[in-house]
Coordinates of C-alpha atoms in Angstrom, one line a residue:
M1 CA 0.0 0.0 0.0
I2 CA 1.5 3.4 -1.0
V3 CA 1.3 6.1 1.6
T4 CA 2.3 9.8 1.1
C5 CA 3.7 11.9 4.0
P6 CA 1.5 15.0 4.3
Q7 CA 4.5 17.1 5.4
C8 CA 7.2 16.4 2.8
E9 CA 5.1 14.4 0.3
T10 CA 7.6 11.5 0.4
K11 CA 5.9 8.2 -0.7
F12 CA 6.3 4.8 1.0
D13 CA 5.1 1.3 0.1
I14 CA 3.8 -0.4 3.2
P15 CA 3.1 -4.1 3.1
D16 CA -0.6 -4.8 3.3
D17 CA -0.2 -7.1 6.3
K18 CA 1.3 -4.2 8.3
Y19 CA -1.1 -1.5 7.1
R20 CA -3.7 -0.5 9.7
P21 CA -5.8 2.6 9.1
G22 CA -5.7 5.3 11.9
R23 CA -2.4 4.1 13.4
K24 CA 0.5 6.5 13.9
A25 CA 3.5 6.4 11.6
R26 CA 6.6 8.6 11.4
C27 CA 8.2 9.7 8.1
S28 CA 11.8 8.7 7.9
N29 CA 12.6 11.7 5.7
C30 CA 11.2 14.7 7.8
G31 CA 10.2 13.0 11.1
N32 CA 6.6 14.0 10.8
V33 CA 4.1 11.8 12.7
F34 CA 0.8 11.2 11.0
A35 CA -2.1 8.8 11.0
L36 CA -2.4 6.2 8.3
P37 CA -5.3 7.0 6.0
E38 CA -8.3 4.8 5.3
L39 CA -7.9 2.2 2.7
D40 CA -10.0 4.2 0.2
D41 CA -7.5 7.1 0.4
A42 CA -4.4 4.8 0.1
V43 CA -3.0 3.9 -3.3
S44 CA -2.1 0.3 -4.2
P45 CA 1.2 -0.2 -6.1
E46 CA -0.6 -1.7 -9.0
G47 CA -3.1 1.2 -9.2
A48 CA -6.9 1.0 -8.7
A49 CA -9.6 0.7 -11.3
A50 CA -10.9 4.0 -12.5
P51 CA -14.6 4.8 -12.2
A52 CA -16.8 4.7 -15.2
G53 CA -16.1 7.4 -17.7
M54 CA -12.6 8.1 -16.3
A55 CA -9.2 6.8 -17.3
A56 CA -7.3 4.5 -15.1
A57 CA -4.7 5.9 -12.8
T58 CA -1.2 5.9 -14.3
P59 CA 1.2 3.5 -12.7
P60 CA 4.1 5.2 -11.0
R61 CA 7.1 5.8 -13.2
A62 CA 10.3 3.8 -12.9
E63 CA 12.2 6.4 -11.0
E64 CA 9.3 6.9 -8.5
A65 CA 9.1 3.1 -8.0
A66 CA 12.8 3.1 -7.3
S67 CA 12.3 5.8 -4.7
F68 CA 9.5 3.8 -3.1
D69 CA 11.7 0.7 -2.9
A70 CA 14.6 2.7 -1.5
A71 CA 12.4 4.2 1.3
D72 CA 10.5 0.9 2.0
E73 CA 13.2 -0.5 4.2
A74 CA 13.7 2.7 6.3
F75 CA 10.0 3.2 6.7
A76 CA 9.5 -0.5 7.6
D77 CA 12.0 -0.1 10.5
I78 CA 10.1 2.9 11.8
A79 CA 6.8 1.3 11.3
D80 CA 7.9 -1.7 13.3
E81 CA 8.7 0.6 16.2
E82 CA 5.7 2.9 15.9
L83 CA 2.9 0.5 15.1
A84 CA 1.9 -1.8 18.0
D85 CA 0.0 -4.7 16.5
D86 CA -1.2 -5.8 19.9
A87 CA -2.7 -2.4 20.8
P88 CA -6.5 -2.4 21.1
E89 CA -8.5 -0.8 18.4
G90 CA -9.2 2.9 19.0
D91 CA -6.2 3.5 21.2
I92 CA -4.6 6.9 20.7
A93 CA -0.8 7.0 20.6
A94 CA 0.9 9.2 23.1
P95 CA 1.8 12.6 21.7
P96 CA 5.4 13.2 21.1
A97 CA 7.3 15.1 23.8
S98 CA 7.3 18.8 23.5
V99 CA 10.5 20.9 22.9
D100 CA 10.3 22.3 26.4
D101 CA 10.4 18.8 27.9
V102 CA 13.4 17.7 26.0
V103 CA 16.7 19.5 26.5
S104 CA 19.7 18.0 24.8
P105 CA 23.1 17.9 26.5
L106 CA 24.4 20.5 24.0
A107 CA 21.6 22.9 25.0
K108 CA 22.3 22.3 28.7
K109 CA 26.0 23.1 28.1
A110 CA 25.1 26.3 26.2
A111 CA 22.9 27.4 29.1
G112 CA 25.7 26.8 31.5
N113 CA 28.1 28.8 29.3
K114 CA 25.6 31.6 29.3
I115 CA 25.4 31.7 33.1
S116 CA 29.2 31.6 33.3
K117 CA 29.5 34.6 30.9
K118 CA 27.2 36.6 33.1
K119 CA 29.2 35.8 36.2
L120 CA 32.4 36.8 34.4
I121 CA 30.9 40.1 33.3
L122 CA 29.8 40.8 36.8
L123 CA 33.2 39.9 38.3
G124 CA 34.9 42.1 35.7
G125 CA 32.7 45.0 36.6
M126 CA 33.5 44.6 40.3
C127 CA 37.2 44.5 39.6
L128 CA 37.0 47.6 37.5
V129 CA 35.2 49.5 40.3
V130 CA 37.8 48.4 42.9
A131 CA 40.6 49.5 40.6
L132 CA 39.0 52.9 40.0
L133 CA 38.6 53.4 43.8
A134 CA 42.2 52.4 44.4
Y135 CA 43.4 54.8 41.8
G136 CA 41.3 57.7 43.2
G137 CA 42.7 57.0 46.7
I138 CA 46.3 57.2 45.4
M139 CA 45.6 60.4 43.6
V140 CA 44.0 62.0 46.7
Y141 CA 46.9 60.8 48.9
S142 CA 49.4 62.2 46.5
A143 CA 47.6 65.6 46.3
V144 CA 47.3 66.0 50.1
F145 CA 50.5 64.4 51.5
A146 CA 53.0 64.8 48.7
P147 CA 55.8 67.4 49.2
P148 CA 55.6 70.6 47.0
K149 CA 57.0 70.3 43.5
G150 CA 60.5 71.5 43.2
T151 CA 61.6 70.5 46.7
D152 CA 63.0 67.3 48.0
P153 CA 61.7 65.8 51.3
V154 CA 65.2 65.7 52.6
R155 CA 67.0 68.6 51.0
A156 CA 65.8 72.0 49.7
T157 CA 66.4 73.2 46.1
D158 CA 69.5 75.1 47.2
G159 CA 71.0 71.9 48.7
S160 CA 70.8 73.0 52.3
T161 CA 69.4 70.5 54.8
V162 CA 65.8 70.9 55.7
E163 CA 64.9 70.5 59.4
S164 CA 62.1 68.1 60.2
L165 CA 59.7 69.1 63.0
G166 CA 56.9 66.7 64.1
G167 CA 57.4 64.5 61.0
K168 CA 56.8 67.5 58.6
T169 CA 59.5 69.0 56.4
R170 CA 60.0 72.7 55.9
S171 CA 60.8 74.3 52.5
A172 CA 63.7 76.6 51.9
D173 CA 61.4 79.6 52.1
Q174 CA 60.1 78.4 55.5
E175 CA 63.7 77.9 56.7
K176 CA 64.6 81.4 55.5
E177 CA 61.6 82.9 57.3
A178 CA 62.5 81.0 60.5
A179 CA 66.1 82.4 60.3
R180 CA 64.8 85.9 59.8
L181 CA 62.5 85.7 62.7
A182 CA 65.3 84.4 64.9
A183 CA 67.6 87.3 63.8
V184 CA 65.0 90.0 64.5
R185 CA 63.0 88.4 67.3
R186 CA 64.1 91.1 69.8
L187 CA 63.6 94.1 67.6
S188 CA 60.3 95.8 67.9
L189 CA 58.3 98.6 66.1
E190 CA 56.9 101.6 67.9
N191 CA 55.0 104.8 67.0
V192 CA 54.3 103.6 63.5
R193 CA 51.8 105.7 61.6
Q194 CA 50.6 106.4 58.1
Y195 CA 49.3 109.6 56.5
T196 CA 48.8 111.3 53.1
V197 CA 50.5 114.5 51.9
T198 CA 48.5 116.3 49.2
E199 CA 50.0 119.8 49.3
N200 CA 53.0 119.0 47.1
E201 CA 52.2 120.2 43.6
K202 CA 55.4 118.8 42.2
T203 CA 54.7 115.2 43.2
G204 CA 51.0 114.9 43.6
P205 CA 49.5 113.0 46.5
M206 CA 51.8 110.7 48.4
V207 CA 51.5 108.2 51.3
V208 CA 54.0 108.4 54.1
V209 CA 54.7 105.6 56.6
E210 CA 57.0 106.4 59.5
G211 CA 58.0 105.1 62.9
A212 CA 60.9 103.7 64.9
V213 CA 62.6 100.4 65.7
V214 CA 63.8 99.5 69.2
N215 CA 66.8 97.3 69.8
N216 CA 65.9 94.9 72.7
F217 CA 69.0 92.7 72.2
E218 CA 71.8 92.8 74.7
T219 CA 74.3 93.7 72.0
P220 CA 74.5 96.6 69.5
K221 CA 72.9 96.2 66.1
D222 CA 73.6 97.6 62.6
L223 CA 71.7 98.3 59.4
I224 CA 68.1 97.4 60.3
L225 CA 66.1 96.8 57.1
L226 CA 62.3 97.1 56.8
E227 CA 59.8 96.0 54.2
I228 CA 56.7 98.2 53.9
T229 CA 53.7 96.8 51.9
L230 CA 50.4 98.4 50.9
Y231 CA 47.3 96.2 50.5
D232 CA 43.8 96.7 49.2
A233 CA 40.6 95.9 51.1
K234 CA 40.7 92.2 50.1
G235 CA 44.3 91.8 51.4
N236 CA 46.0 91.8 48.0
A237 CA 49.4 93.4 48.0
L238 CA 49.5 96.5 45.7
V239 CA 53.0 97.8 46.2
M240 CA 56.0 97.0 48.3
R241 CA 59.4 98.6 49.0
E242 CA 62.4 98.1 51.2
Q243 CA 63.7 100.9 53.4
Y244 CA 66.7 101.1 55.7
C245 CA 66.1 102.9 59.0
G246 CA 68.0 106.1 59.8
V247 CA 66.3 108.5 57.3
T248 CA 63.6 111.0 58.3
L249 CA 61.9 113.7 56.4
S250 CA 60.1 116.7 57.9
L251 CA 56.6 117.6 56.8
L252 CA 58.0 120.8 55.2
Q253 CA 60.4 118.7 53.0
L254 CA 57.5 116.4 52.0
R255 CA 55.4 119.4 50.9
T256 CA 58.1 121.2 48.9
L257 CA 60.8 118.9 47.6
P258 CA 60.4 117.3 44.1
Q259 CA 60.0 113.5 43.8
A260 CA 63.6 112.9 42.8
A261 CA 64.9 114.8 45.8
I262 CA 62.7 112.9 48.2
E263 CA 63.7 109.5 46.7
G264 CA 67.4 110.5 46.9
A265 CA 67.1 111.4 50.5
L266 CA 65.5 108.0 51.4
V267 CA 68.6 106.1 50.1
N268 CA 71.3 108.6 51.3
Q269 CA 74.0 106.2 52.4
S270 CA 75.9 108.7 54.5
V271 CA 72.7 109.4 56.6
I272 CA 71.9 105.7 56.8
L273 CA 75.4 104.7 58.0
S274 CA 75.4 107.6 60.5
N275 CA 72.0 106.8 62.1
N276 CA 71.5 103.1 61.5
T277 CA 74.7 101.6 62.9
D278 CA 75.9 100.7 66.4
I279 CA 72.4 100.9 67.8
L280 CA 72.8 100.3 71.5
P281 CA 70.6 98.0 73.5
G282 CA 67.4 99.8 74.4
S283 CA 68.0 102.5 71.8
S284 CA 65.8 103.2 68.8
V285 CA 66.3 104.4 65.2
R286 CA 63.6 106.2 63.2
F287 CA 62.5 105.6 59.6
T288 CA 60.5 107.2 56.9
S289 CA 59.1 105.6 53.7
V290 CA 57.2 107.4 50.9
F291 CA 54.9 106.0 48.2
F292 CA 54.1 108.0 45.0
D293 CA 51.4 107.4 42.5
L294 CA 49.3 105.5 45.1
P295 CA 46.6 103.3 43.7
H296 CA 43.1 104.4 44.7
S297 CA 42.4 100.9 46.1
A298 CA 45.0 101.1 48.8
Y299 CA 43.4 100.3 52.1
E300 CA 46.0 99.3 54.7
F301 CA 49.7 98.9 55.2
E302 CA 52.2 96.5 56.9
V303 CA 55.7 97.1 58.2
K304 CA 58.0 94.1 58.7
I305 CA 61.6 94.0 60.0
I306 CA 63.4 91.7 57.5
D307 CA 67.1 92.0 58.3
V308 CA 69.6 93.2 60.9
Q309 CA 73.4 92.8 61.2
D310 CA 75.8 92.6 64.0
P311 CA 78.5 95.3 64.1
A312 CA 81.9 94.5 62.6
K313 CA 84.4 93.3 65.1
K314 CA 87.2 95.8 65.7

């Protein structure tokens, strides 16, 4: 009996003794499971007689017959497995297992690989976060605790040794400032004042800072040097000049002398050497400093003793 697979239309020749209409069969070509048709729908290899008025069915060609014969053996093997001769009539074969119920080992392995990839991605992300946090910590530590650029933690840029106090190093500027303070620690300022002179038509308005320095050391001192700085209201330095003590100018001189004469008097070496040397303990030396072309934003001033010398040994 010739049977055609409804899925792929492959034809098989089933022996009559094994043909049972309604039973399940599987196509060996595409795997489709279908019920064997009734005998009226099946086709005999020799062909069936045609009804009256119609031509008889054409026997299959030689090549089709060859394909039938080639597939008979394969279909017969499947038919032996699928057709249960002893099953009671009307029984329904169990439906094939669904795709969800059958998972091949290869599919299980692929699922395992997918989970492993997710774990690897998560682990990689955690490692990246840890690395970024470590890098940020190093940068913050370097910015806060690293020594200033241009200085060595052990030696300053000029090669001199830097003293360490409390585990902290001091720069060359800090060392210089410490030495200055030690040298002038017993010199003090007194009667310092600042005023503006506007009556001098030759110079225009000028700011005058004057006062005195007292020697509180137990030995004489020479050549006391000052630094006078003018600041604006925000504390920004506007102008600064250095001035040796020993020079004083009267208000009359400030009102009448030209600018060149005033500036020359402030650096007169003979006057400075006469008044600013061999300053005995407890004695004082006066000073005067003048600023021309004063910025309008000048707000306050500062006088700082920056240097002093010991008298030359005789």
